[in-house]
Amino acid sequence: MSSSKSSNVIDGKAVAAAVIKECLTEVDALRRHNVVPGLAVVLVGEDPASKVYVGAKARTCLELGIYSRKIELPAETTQEELIGVVHDLNRDPAIHGILVQSPPPKHIDEEAVIRAIDPRKDVDGFHPENVAKLALEDPTGFVPCTPAGCLRLLKAAGISTTGADAVVIGRSMIVGKPMAFLLMAKGTDATVTIAHSRSTDLPGICRRADILIAAVGRPEMVKADWVKDGAVVIDVGINRVDDPSTKKGYRLVGDVAYDEVAPKCRAITPVPGGVGPMTIALLMKNTLQAARQQTRVV
Ligand code: GUN
């Protein structure tokens, strides 16, 4: 490719900025009714990537006039202590949204922590009640931020999903499964395949995709010969790979071998600057939805 920003690149930063602009209007409307939306982000332990994400979430809240509370707990925090913190936040009227950063340390049962979050404050959309609402296409539920961001990127790039063959690689509760529900929902209307590490002939399944969503967490796994000519590729992966030539000693790559795949695509998201900024923007959207639903002022 001759230019680094060729026309098939979906600019996640620009689309996220548009979502943030919508949020500003929504924050104004709430503040006119004396409601300050509030988000609590809980981080247990010292995972360096999680620290970066949590910092970015707090900064975006500040930019928007959303009250944010960052709760950093030591890695030794017990599950009972963590659930106690969640219960306190459930009762706190200044907090409309609660997010416990994933993954927690190994001794914590993440599923139990998610179930402890009041579903009305579950802005991640991970609580079983919100998972069910997504499956039921009930708009009062919270849609997980990353898949919601991916769908918004497709829409912003003018990609028609109706009748398209969409393949999602990865079956996580954070991305793969909710992504599949969103793609097959009424109004989006894709034909969806969920593939994963145990799928037979993963490259062959991917080659059928008009829309390929990679969410496996394996650096540059998706190669050029896995991708149909003219496909749309959304890369959810954010993987740190060692690179002594950089100041930090690592660089970020996606789940897609970008340089070889991009020339074949109708559209593709870069890493960084693709899905990442969208996840934060949609978290802000969900926090405002939570504030509206809990206060009923607008
Ligand atoms: N870790 C990676 N992505 C996410 C996310 O969307 N929410 C939470 N809570 N943790 C994450």
PDB file of C-alpha atoms and ligand atoms in Angstrom:
ATOM      1  CA  MET A   1       0.000   0.000   0.000  1.00  0.00           C
ATOM      2  CA  SER A   2       1.262   3.442  -0.840  1.00  0.00           C
ATOM      3  CA  SER A   3      -0.246   5.360   2.041  1.00  0.00           C
ATOM      4  CA  SER A   4      -0.606   4.435   5.703  1.00  0.00           C
ATOM      5  CA  LYS A   5      -4.211   5.738   5.809  1.00  0.00           C
ATOM      6  CA  SER A   6      -5.613   4.028   2.731  1.00  0.00           C
ATOM      7  CA  SER A   7      -9.324   4.415   2.033  1.00  0.00           C
ATOM      8  CA  ASN A   8     -10.300   0.987   3.297  1.00  0.00           C
ATOM      9  CA  VAL A   9      -9.161   1.731   6.872  1.00  0.00           C
ATOM     10  CA  ILE A  10     -12.007   2.254   9.353  1.00  0.00           C
ATOM     11  CA  ASP A  11     -10.923   5.087  11.667  1.00  0.00           C
ATOM     12  CA  GLY A  12     -12.064   4.017  15.140  1.00  0.00           C
ATOM     13  CA  LYS A  13     -10.815   7.215  16.738  1.00  0.00           C
ATOM     14  CA  ALA A  14     -13.004   9.358  14.466  1.00  0.00           C
ATOM     15  CA  VAL A  15     -16.117   7.206  14.969  1.00  0.00           C
ATOM     16  CA  ALA A  16     -15.495   7.125  18.746  1.00  0.00           C
ATOM     17  CA  ALA A  17     -15.208  10.933  18.736  1.00  0.00           C
ATOM     18  CA  ALA A  18     -18.653  11.120  17.117  1.00  0.00           C
ATOM     19  CA  VAL A  19     -20.098   8.831  19.831  1.00  0.00           C
ATOM     20  CA  ILE A  20     -18.449  10.952  22.539  1.00  0.00           C
ATOM     21  CA  LYS A  21     -20.041  14.039  20.987  1.00  0.00           C
ATOM     22  CA  GLU A  22     -23.474  12.387  21.280  1.00  0.00           C
ATOM     23  CA  CYS A  23     -22.646  11.628  24.919  1.00  0.00           C
ATOM     24  CA  LEU A  24     -21.910  15.309  25.601  1.00  0.00           C
ATOM     25  CA  THR A  25     -25.463  16.201  24.566  1.00  0.00           C
ATOM     26  CA  GLU A  26     -26.836  13.404  26.765  1.00  0.00           C
ATOM     27  CA  VAL A  27     -24.760  14.546  29.776  1.00  0.00           C
ATOM     28  CA  ASP A  28     -26.077  18.105  29.280  1.00  0.00           C
ATOM     29  CA  ALA A  29     -29.665  16.863  29.300  1.00  0.00           C
ATOM     30  CA  LEU A  30     -29.105  14.956  32.569  1.00  0.00           C
ATOM     31  CA  ARG A  31     -27.259  17.845  34.211  1.00  0.00           C
ATOM     32  CA  ARG A  32     -30.124  20.193  33.359  1.00  0.00           C
ATOM     33  CA  HIS A  33     -32.162  17.990  35.705  1.00  0.00           C
ATOM     34  CA  ASN A  34     -29.402  18.093  38.335  1.00  0.00           C
ATOM     35  CA  VAL A  35     -28.302  14.547  37.615  1.00  0.00           C
ATOM     36  CA  VAL A  36     -24.540  13.973  37.450  1.00  0.00           C
ATOM     37  CA  PRO A  37     -23.975  10.547  35.885  1.00  0.00           C
ATOM     38  CA  GLY A  38     -21.517   8.444  37.878  1.00  0.00           C
ATOM     39  CA  LEU A  39     -19.326   5.459  36.959  1.00  0.00           C
ATOM     40  CA  ALA A  40     -17.285   3.313  39.347  1.00  0.00           C
ATOM     41  CA  VAL A  41     -14.403   1.297  37.921  1.00  0.00           C
ATOM     42  CA  VAL A  42     -12.924  -1.392  40.164  1.00  0.00           C
ATOM     43  CA  LEU A  43      -9.466  -2.786  39.471  1.00  0.00           C
ATOM     44  CA  VAL A  44      -8.037  -5.661  41.486  1.00  0.00           C
ATOM     45  CA  GLY A  45      -4.291  -6.225  41.207  1.00  0.00           C
ATOM     46  CA  GLU A  46      -1.556  -4.785  39.059  1.00  0.00           C
ATOM     47  CA  ASP A  47      -2.164  -6.016  35.499  1.00  0.00           C
ATOM     48  CA  PRO A  48      -0.407  -3.299  33.452  1.00  0.00           C
ATOM     49  CA  ALA A  49      -2.785  -3.420  30.457  1.00  0.00           C
ATOM     50  CA  SER A  50      -5.828  -3.227  32.764  1.00  0.00           C
ATOM     51  CA  LYS A  51      -4.281  -0.165  34.466  1.00  0.00           C
ATOM     52  CA  VAL A  52      -3.990   1.551  31.074  1.00  0.00           C
ATOM     53  CA  TYR A  53      -7.632   0.767  30.194  1.00  0.00           C
ATOM     54  CA  VAL A  54      -8.946   1.913  33.587  1.00  0.00           C
ATOM     55  CA  GLY A  55      -6.965   5.171  33.305  1.00  0.00           C
ATOM     56  CA  ALA A  56      -8.406   5.813  29.833  1.00  0.00           C
ATOM     57  CA  LYS A  57     -11.961   5.211  31.101  1.00  0.00           C
ATOM     58  CA  ALA A  58     -11.483   7.714  33.963  1.00  0.00           C
ATOM     59  CA  ARG A  59     -10.032  10.339  31.579  1.00  0.00           C
ATOM     60  CA  THR A  60     -12.972  10.025  29.201  1.00  0.00           C
ATOM     61  CA  CYS A  61     -15.413  10.451  32.102  1.00  0.00           C
ATOM     62  CA  LEU A  62     -13.609  13.637  33.116  1.00  0.00           C
ATOM     63  CA  GLU A  63     -13.738  14.967  29.560  1.00  0.00           C
ATOM     64  CA  LEU A  64     -17.521  14.406  29.476  1.00  0.00           C
ATOM     65  CA  GLY A  65     -18.457  15.645  32.936  1.00  0.00           C
ATOM     66  CA  ILE A  66     -19.287  12.152  34.176  1.00  0.00           C
ATOM     67  CA  TYR A  67     -18.338  11.611  37.835  1.00  0.00           C
ATOM     68  CA  SER A  68     -15.872   8.707  37.993  1.00  0.00           C
ATOM     69  CA  ARG A  69     -14.613   6.777  40.969  1.00  0.00           C
ATOM     70  CA  LYS A  70     -11.576   4.569  40.492  1.00  0.00           C
ATOM     71  CA  ILE A  71     -11.269   1.868  43.147  1.00  0.00           C
ATOM     72  CA  GLU A  72      -7.898   0.134  43.066  1.00  0.00           C
ATOM     73  CA  LEU A  73      -7.651  -2.911  45.310  1.00  0.00           C
ATOM     74  CA  PRO A  74      -4.558  -5.001  46.087  1.00  0.00           C
ATOM     75  CA  ALA A  75      -4.076  -8.342  44.312  1.00  0.00           C
ATOM     76  CA  GLU A  76      -4.641 -10.185  47.624  1.00  0.00           C
ATOM     77  CA  THR A  77      -8.206  -8.815  47.971  1.00  0.00           C
ATOM     78  CA  THR A  78     -10.544 -11.693  48.806  1.00  0.00           C
ATOM     79  CA  GLN A  79     -13.663 -12.452  46.862  1.00  0.00           C
ATOM     80  CA  GLU A  80     -15.802 -11.543  49.895  1.00  0.00           C
ATOM     81  CA  GLU A  81     -14.071  -8.163  50.168  1.00  0.00           C
ATOM     82  CA  LEU A  82     -14.546  -7.495  46.454  1.00  0.00           C
ATOM     83  CA  ILE A  83     -18.225  -8.454  46.611  1.00  0.00           C
ATOM     84  CA  GLY A  84     -18.543  -6.171  49.662  1.00  0.00           C
ATOM     85  CA  VAL A  85     -17.199  -3.265  47.564  1.00  0.00           C
ATOM     86  CA  VAL A  86     -19.691  -4.103  44.803  1.00  0.00           C
ATOM     87  CA  HIS A  87     -22.586  -4.188  47.299  1.00  0.00           C
ATOM     88  CA  ASP A  88     -21.581  -0.742  48.628  1.00  0.00           C
ATOM     89  CA  LEU A  89     -21.565   0.616  45.054  1.00  0.00           C
ATOM     90  CA  ASN A  90     -24.964  -0.993  44.378  1.00  0.00           C
ATOM     91  CA  ARG A  91     -26.368   1.106  47.237  1.00  0.00           C
ATOM     92  CA  ASP A  92     -24.562   4.345  46.337  1.00  0.00           C
ATOM     93  CA  PRO A  93     -26.931   6.813  44.621  1.00  0.00           C
ATOM     94  CA  ALA A  94     -24.017   8.789  43.111  1.00  0.00           C
ATOM     95  CA  ILE A  95     -22.990   5.708  41.121  1.00  0.00           C
ATOM     96  CA  HIS A  96     -25.126   4.662  38.134  1.00  0.00           C
ATOM     97  CA  GLY A  97     -22.652   2.306  36.489  1.00  0.00           C
ATOM     98  CA  ILE A  98     -20.284  -0.304  37.967  1.00  0.00           C
ATOM     99  CA  LEU A  99     -17.480  -2.023  36.084  1.00  0.00           C
ATOM    100  CA  VAL A 100     -15.080  -4.575  37.557  1.00  0.00           C
ATOM    101  CA  GLN A 101     -12.108  -4.753  35.218  1.00  0.00           C
ATOM    102  CA  SER A 102     -11.474  -8.191  33.732  1.00  0.00           C
ATOM    103  CA  PRO A 103      -9.491 -10.375  34.187  1.00  0.00           C
ATOM    104  CA  PRO A 104      -9.337 -10.397  38.003  1.00  0.00           C
ATOM    105  CA  PRO A 105      -6.610 -12.356  39.870  1.00  0.00           C
ATOM    106  CA  LYS A 106      -6.994 -16.140  39.632  1.00  0.00           C
ATOM    107  CA  HIS A 107      -8.379 -16.688  43.153  1.00  0.00           C
ATOM    108  CA  ILE A 108     -11.445 -14.563  42.341  1.00  0.00           C
ATOM    109  CA  ASP A 109     -14.577 -16.206  40.911  1.00  0.00           C
ATOM    110  CA  GLU A 110     -15.406 -13.609  38.270  1.00  0.00           C
ATOM    111  CA  GLU A 111     -18.851 -15.046  37.600  1.00  0.00           C
ATOM    112  CA  ALA A 112     -19.837 -14.602  41.265  1.00  0.00           C
ATOM    113  CA  VAL A 113     -18.619 -10.992  41.247  1.00  0.00           C
ATOM    114  CA  ILE A 114     -20.597 -10.200  38.093  1.00  0.00           C
ATOM    115  CA  ARG A 115     -23.749 -11.688  39.657  1.00  0.00           C
ATOM    116  CA  ALA A 116     -23.237  -9.437  42.695  1.00  0.00           C
ATOM    117  CA  ILE A 117     -23.526  -6.290  40.530  1.00  0.00           C
ATOM    118  CA  ASP A 118     -27.015  -4.760  40.461  1.00  0.00           C
ATOM    119  CA  PRO A 119     -28.097  -5.516  36.857  1.00  0.00           C
ATOM    120  CA  ARG A 120     -29.415  -1.933  36.573  1.00  0.00           C
ATOM    121  CA  LYS A 121     -25.825  -0.712  37.133  1.00  0.00           C
ATOM    122  CA  ASP A 122     -24.123  -3.432  35.045  1.00  0.00           C
ATOM    123  CA  VAL A 123     -22.809  -1.156  32.280  1.00  0.00           C
ATOM    124  CA  ASP A 124     -20.588  -3.984  30.987  1.00  0.00           C
ATOM    125  CA  GLY A 125     -23.695  -6.042  30.191  1.00  0.00           C
ATOM    126  CA  PHE A 126     -22.168  -9.185  31.723  1.00  0.00           C
ATOM    127  CA  HIS A 127     -24.851  -9.963  34.357  1.00  0.00           C
ATOM    128  CA  PRO A 128     -27.089 -12.926  33.392  1.00  0.00           C
ATOM    129  CA  GLU A 129     -30.118 -10.602  33.368  1.00  0.00           C
ATOM    130  CA  ASN A 130     -28.480  -8.405  30.714  1.00  0.00           C
ATOM    131  CA  VAL A 131     -27.213 -11.413  28.747  1.00  0.00           C
ATOM    132  CA  ALA A 132     -30.833 -12.624  28.621  1.00  0.00           C
ATOM    133  CA  LYS A 133     -32.089  -9.191  27.565  1.00  0.00           C
ATOM    134  CA  LEU A 134     -29.592  -9.154  24.692  1.00  0.00           C
ATOM    135  CA  ALA A 135     -30.803 -12.584  23.564  1.00  0.00           C
ATOM    136  CA  LEU A 136     -34.415 -11.344  23.858  1.00  0.00           C
ATOM    137  CA  GLU A 137     -33.571  -8.084  22.023  1.00  0.00           C
ATOM    138  CA  ASP A 138     -34.918  -6.105  24.999  1.00  0.00           C
ATOM    139  CA  PRO A 139     -33.490  -2.568  24.669  1.00  0.00           C
ATOM    140  CA  THR A 140     -33.659  -1.896  28.430  1.00  0.00           C
ATOM    141  CA  GLY A 141     -30.639  -4.182  28.903  1.00  0.00           C
ATOM    142  CA  PHE A 142     -26.983  -3.186  28.591  1.00  0.00           C
ATOM    143  CA  VAL A 143     -25.103  -4.406  25.528  1.00  0.00           C
ATOM    144  CA  PRO A 144     -21.421  -5.253  26.141  1.00  0.00           C
ATOM    145  CA  CYS A 145     -19.305  -2.285  25.030  1.00  0.00           C
ATOM    146  CA  THR A 146     -16.815  -3.951  22.694  1.00  0.00           C
ATOM    147  CA  PRO A 147     -19.302  -5.785  20.438  1.00  0.00           C
ATOM    148  CA  ALA A 148     -21.600  -2.731  20.481  1.00  0.00           C
ATOM    149  CA  GLY A 149     -18.583  -0.704  19.331  1.00  0.00           C
ATOM    150  CA  CYS A 150     -17.832  -3.173  16.528  1.00  0.00           C
ATOM    151  CA  LEU A 151     -21.394  -2.936  15.226  1.00  0.00           C
ATOM    152  CA  ARG A 152     -21.267   0.839  15.333  1.00  0.00           C
ATOM    153  CA  LEU A 153     -18.015   0.756  13.303  1.00  0.00           C
ATOM    154  CA  LEU A 154     -19.685  -1.381  10.636  1.00  0.00           C
ATOM    155  CA  LYS A 155     -22.615   1.044  10.463  1.00  0.00           C
ATOM    156  CA  ALA A 156     -20.352   4.113  10.350  1.00  0.00           C
ATOM    157  CA  ALA A 157     -18.365   2.556   7.503  1.00  0.00           C
ATOM    158  CA  GLY A 158     -21.591   2.022   5.550  1.00  0.00           C
ATOM    159  CA  ILE A 159     -21.321  -1.778   5.576  1.00  0.00           C
ATOM    160  CA  SER A 160     -24.614  -3.517   4.919  1.00  0.00           C
ATOM    161  CA  THR A 161     -25.069  -6.476   7.249  1.00  0.00           C
ATOM    162  CA  THR A 162     -28.419  -7.763   5.958  1.00  0.00           C
ATOM    163  CA  GLY A 163     -28.022 -11.311   4.699  1.00  0.00           C
ATOM    164  CA  ALA A 164     -24.213 -11.090   5.001  1.00  0.00           C
ATOM    165  CA  ASP A 165     -22.185 -14.095   6.100  1.00  0.00           C
ATOM    166  CA  ALA A 166     -20.583 -12.981   9.367  1.00  0.00           C
ATOM    167  CA  VAL A 167     -17.974 -15.123  11.115  1.00  0.00           C
ATOM    168  CA  VAL A 168     -16.977 -14.357  14.705  1.00  0.00           C
ATOM    169  CA  ILE A 169     -13.748 -15.994  15.883  1.00  0.00           C
ATOM    170  CA  GLY A 170     -13.924 -16.345  19.671  1.00  0.00           C
ATOM    171  CA  ARG A 171     -16.735 -17.403  22.011  1.00  0.00           C
ATOM    172  CA  SER A 172     -16.066 -15.237  25.074  1.00  0.00           C
ATOM    173  CA  MET A 173     -18.844 -13.704  27.127  1.00  0.00           C
ATOM    174  CA  ILE A 174     -17.167 -10.286  26.693  1.00  0.00           C
ATOM    175  CA  VAL A 175     -17.024 -10.266  22.883  1.00  0.00           C
ATOM    176  CA  GLY A 176     -17.731 -13.421  20.852  1.00  0.00           C
ATOM    177  CA  LYS A 177     -21.147 -14.473  22.134  1.00  0.00           C
ATOM    178  CA  PRO A 178     -22.687 -10.979  22.452  1.00  0.00           C
ATOM    179  CA  MET A 179     -21.233 -10.057  19.039  1.00  0.00           C
ATOM    180  CA  ALA A 180     -23.059 -13.005  17.500  1.00  0.00           C
ATOM    181  CA  PHE A 181     -26.362 -11.969  19.140  1.00  0.00           C
ATOM    182  CA  LEU A 182     -25.994  -8.398  17.860  1.00  0.00           C
ATOM    183  CA  LEU A 183     -25.160  -9.494  14.313  1.00  0.00           C
ATOM    184  CA  MET A 184     -28.144 -11.828  14.077  1.00  0.00           C
ATOM    185  CA  ALA A 185     -30.612  -9.406  15.738  1.00  0.00           C
ATOM    186  CA  LYS A 186     -33.548  -7.967  13.834  1.00  0.00           C
ATOM    187  CA  GLY A 187     -32.436  -4.922  11.855  1.00  0.00           C
ATOM    188  CA  THR A 188     -28.867  -6.222  11.522  1.00  0.00           C
ATOM    189  CA  ASP A 189     -29.882  -9.544  10.025  1.00  0.00           C
ATOM    190  CA  ALA A 190     -26.543 -11.214   9.335  1.00  0.00           C
ATOM    191  CA  THR A 191     -26.111 -14.980   9.056  1.00  0.00           C
ATOM    192  CA  VAL A 192     -23.740 -15.741  11.911  1.00  0.00           C
ATOM    193  CA  THR A 193     -21.129 -18.436  12.524  1.00  0.00           C
ATOM    194  CA  ILE A 194     -19.200 -18.537  15.800  1.00  0.00           C
ATOM    195  CA  ALA A 195     -15.828 -20.227  15.346  1.00  0.00           C
ATOM    196  CA  HIS A 196     -13.179 -20.855  17.978  1.00  0.00           C
ATOM    197  CA  SER A 197      -9.872 -22.563  18.686  1.00  0.00           C
ATOM    198  CA  ARG A 198     -11.444 -26.048  18.489  1.00  0.00           C
ATOM    199  CA  SER A 199     -13.292 -25.437  15.202  1.00  0.00           C
ATOM    200  CA  THR A 200     -12.402 -27.809  12.368  1.00  0.00           C
ATOM    201  CA  ASP A 201     -10.805 -25.927   9.438  1.00  0.00           C
ATOM    202  CA  LEU A 202     -10.863 -22.470  10.998  1.00  0.00           C
ATOM    203  CA  PRO A 203      -9.218 -20.869   7.921  1.00  0.00           C
ATOM    204  CA  GLY A 204     -11.907 -22.404   5.667  1.00  0.00           C
ATOM    205  CA  ILE A 205     -14.727 -21.083   7.888  1.00  0.00           C
ATOM    206  CA  CYS A 206     -13.165 -17.601   7.883  1.00  0.00           C
ATOM    207  CA  ARG A 207     -12.794 -17.619   4.087  1.00  0.00           C
ATOM    208  CA  ARG A 208     -16.592 -17.779   3.779  1.00  0.00           C
ATOM    209  CA  ALA A 209     -17.031 -14.515   5.694  1.00  0.00           C
ATOM    210  CA  ASP A 210     -18.262 -11.276   4.174  1.00  0.00           C
ATOM    211  CA  ILE A 211     -17.717  -9.823   7.641  1.00  0.00           C
ATOM    212  CA  LEU A 212     -14.979 -11.339   9.812  1.00  0.00           C
ATOM    213  CA  ILE A 213     -14.719 -10.393  13.491  1.00  0.00           C
ATOM    214  CA  ALA A 214     -11.508 -11.607  15.164  1.00  0.00           C
ATOM    215  CA  ALA A 215     -11.697 -11.787  18.973  1.00  0.00           C
ATOM    216  CA  VAL A 216      -9.343 -14.539  20.062  1.00  0.00           C
ATOM    217  CA  GLY A 217      -6.409 -12.755  21.698  1.00  0.00           C
ATOM    218  CA  ARG A 218      -3.736 -14.404  19.543  1.00  0.00           C
ATOM    219  CA  PRO A 219      -1.316 -12.011  17.862  1.00  0.00           C
ATOM    220  CA  GLU A 220      -1.670 -11.892  14.059  1.00  0.00           C
ATOM    221  CA  MET A 221      -3.376 -15.283  13.846  1.00  0.00           C
ATOM    222  CA  VAL A 222      -5.636 -14.407  10.897  1.00  0.00           C
ATOM    223  CA  LYS A 223      -3.536 -14.612   7.720  1.00  0.00           C
ATOM    224  CA  ALA A 224      -4.224 -13.318   4.211  1.00  0.00           C
ATOM    225  CA  ASP A 225      -5.322 -16.736   2.933  1.00  0.00           C
ATOM    226  CA  TRP A 226      -8.025 -16.886   5.663  1.00  0.00           C
ATOM    227  CA  VAL A 227      -9.773 -13.840   4.191  1.00  0.00           C
ATOM    228  CA  LYS A 228     -12.038 -13.593   1.144  1.00  0.00           C
ATOM    229  CA  ASP A 229     -11.293 -10.820  -1.343  1.00  0.00           C
ATOM    230  CA  GLY A 230     -13.440  -7.798  -0.522  1.00  0.00           C
ATOM    231  CA  ALA A 231     -14.289  -8.949   3.022  1.00  0.00           C
ATOM    232  CA  VAL A 232     -14.748  -6.537   5.922  1.00  0.00           C
ATOM    233  CA  VAL A 233     -12.424  -7.345   8.844  1.00  0.00           C
ATOM    234  CA  ILE A 234     -12.945  -6.091  12.411  1.00  0.00           C
ATOM    235  CA  ASP A 235      -9.947  -6.817  14.644  1.00  0.00           C
ATOM    236  CA  VAL A 236     -10.814  -6.867  18.355  1.00  0.00           C
ATOM    237  CA  GLY A 237      -7.402  -8.161  19.499  1.00  0.00           C
ATOM    238  CA  ILE A 238      -5.053  -5.939  21.493  1.00  0.00           C
ATOM    239  CA  ASN A 239      -1.936  -8.048  22.022  1.00  0.00           C
ATOM    240  CA  ARG A 240       1.395  -6.889  23.417  1.00  0.00           C
ATOM    241  CA  VAL A 241       4.335  -8.419  21.548  1.00  0.00           C
ATOM    242  CA  ASP A 242       7.978  -7.921  22.537  1.00  0.00           C
ATOM    243  CA  ASP A 243       9.751  -5.314  20.447  1.00  0.00           C
ATOM    244  CA  PRO A 244      13.127  -4.173  21.798  1.00  0.00           C
ATOM    245  CA  SER A 245      13.258  -1.401  19.151  1.00  0.00           C
ATOM    246  CA  THR A 246      10.447   0.500  20.897  1.00  0.00           C
ATOM    247  CA  LYS A 247      10.775   2.638  24.022  1.00  0.00           C
ATOM    248  CA  LYS A 248       8.310   0.512  25.994  1.00  0.00           C
ATOM    249  CA  GLY A 249       9.888  -2.756  24.802  1.00  0.00           C
ATOM    250  CA  TYR A 250       6.646  -3.949  23.223  1.00  0.00           C
ATOM    251  CA  ARG A 251       4.168  -2.994  20.536  1.00  0.00           C
ATOM    252  CA  LEU A 252       0.459  -3.623  20.106  1.00  0.00           C
ATOM    253  CA  VAL A 253      -0.820  -5.912  17.374  1.00  0.00           C
ATOM    254  CA  GLY A 254      -4.270  -7.289  16.660  1.00  0.00           C
ATOM    255  CA  ASP A 255      -5.490 -10.831  16.020  1.00  0.00           C
ATOM    256  CA  VAL A 256      -5.137 -10.127  12.289  1.00  0.00           C
ATOM    257  CA  ALA A 257      -1.858 -10.040  10.319  1.00  0.00           C
ATOM    258  CA  TYR A 258      -2.734  -6.517   9.215  1.00  0.00           C
ATOM    259  CA  ASP A 259      -0.077  -5.845   6.572  1.00  0.00           C
ATOM    260  CA  GLU A 260      -0.892  -8.933   4.529  1.00  0.00           C
ATOM    261  CA  VAL A 261      -4.670  -8.902   5.118  1.00  0.00           C
ATOM    262  CA  ALA A 262      -5.449  -5.188   4.599  1.00  0.00           C
ATOM    263  CA  PRO A 263      -4.830  -5.103   0.815  1.00  0.00           C
ATOM    264  CA  LYS A 264      -7.519  -7.791   0.294  1.00  0.00           C
ATOM    265  CA  CYS A 265     -10.215  -6.057   2.330  1.00  0.00           C
ATOM    266  CA  ARG A 266     -13.064  -3.799   1.442  1.00  0.00           C
ATOM    267  CA  ALA A 267     -12.627  -2.353   4.933  1.00  0.00           C
ATOM    268  CA  ILE A 268     -10.502  -3.176   7.989  1.00  0.00           C
ATOM    269  CA  THR A 269      -9.914  -1.772  11.472  1.00  0.00           C
ATOM    270  CA  PRO A 270      -6.325  -1.025  12.548  1.00  0.00           C
ATOM    271  CA  VAL A 271      -4.766  -1.839  15.949  1.00  0.00           C
ATOM    272  CA  PRO A 272      -4.416   0.486  17.745  1.00  0.00           C
ATOM    273  CA  GLY A 273      -7.032   3.046  16.657  1.00  0.00           C
ATOM    274  CA  GLY A 274      -9.829   0.680  15.631  1.00  0.00           C
ATOM    275  CA  VAL A 275     -12.068  -1.107  18.122  1.00  0.00           C
ATOM    276  CA  GLY A 276     -10.223   0.083  21.279  1.00  0.00           C
ATOM    277  CA  PRO A 277     -11.483   3.693  21.333  1.00  0.00           C
ATOM    278  CA  MET A 278     -15.012   2.448  20.566  1.00  0.00           C
ATOM    279  CA  THR A 279     -15.137   0.266  23.685  1.00  0.00           C
ATOM    280  CA  ILE A 280     -14.616   3.295  25.917  1.00  0.00           C
ATOM    281  CA  ALA A 281     -17.081   5.439  23.974  1.00  0.00           C
ATOM    282  CA  LEU A 282     -19.801   2.782  24.273  1.00  0.00           C
ATOM    283  CA  LEU A 283     -19.071   2.427  28.001  1.00  0.00           C
ATOM    284  CA  MET A 284     -19.888   6.121  28.340  1.00  0.00           C
ATOM    285  CA  LYS A 285     -23.129   5.558  26.360  1.00  0.00           C
ATOM    286  CA  ASN A 286     -24.089   2.688  28.674  1.00  0.00           C
ATOM    287  CA  THR A 287     -23.337   4.791  31.777  1.00  0.00           C
ATOM    288  CA  LEU A 288     -25.678   7.502  30.494  1.00  0.00           C
ATOM    289  CA  GLN A 289     -28.365   4.913  29.723  1.00  0.00           C
ATOM    290  CA  ALA A 290     -27.985   3.659  33.321  1.00  0.00           C
ATOM    291  CA  ALA A 291     -28.259   7.200  34.732  1.00  0.00           C
ATOM    292  CA  ARG A 292     -31.404   7.880  32.678  1.00  0.00           C
ATOM    293  CA  GLN A 293     -33.054   4.587  33.642  1.00  0.00           C
ATOM    294  CA  GLN A 294     -32.279   5.043  37.354  1.00  0.00           C
ATOM    295  CA  THR A 295     -33.388   8.677  37.586  1.00  0.00           C
ATOM    296  CA  ARG A 296     -36.128   8.801  34.921  1.00  0.00           C
ATOM    297  CA  VAL A 297     -35.572  12.540  34.450  1.00  0.00           C
ATOM    298  CA  VAL A 298     -35.073  12.444  30.676  1.00  0.00           C
TER     299      VAL A 298
HETATM  300  N1  GUN B   1     -11.388  -6.332  30.015  1.00  0.00           N
HETATM  301  C1  GUN B   1     -11.278  -6.254  28.667  1.00  0.00           C
HETATM  302  N2  GUN B   1     -12.408  -5.719  28.149  1.00  0.00           N
HETATM  303  C2  GUN B   1     -13.233  -5.463  29.176  1.00  0.00           C
HETATM  304  C3  GUN B   1     -14.538  -4.907  29.276  1.00  0.00           C
HETATM  305  O1  GUN B   1     -15.200  -4.536  28.290  1.00  0.00           O
HETATM  306  N3  GUN B   1     -15.038  -4.797  30.528  1.00  0.00           N
HETATM  307  C4  GUN B   1     -14.363  -5.199  31.626  1.00  0.00           C
HETATM  308  N4  GUN B   1     -14.957  -5.075  32.819  1.00  0.00           N
HETATM  309  N5  GUN B   1     -13.161  -5.729  31.571  1.00  0.00           N
HETATM  310  C5  GUN B   1     -12.588  -5.845  30.352  1.00  0.00           C
END
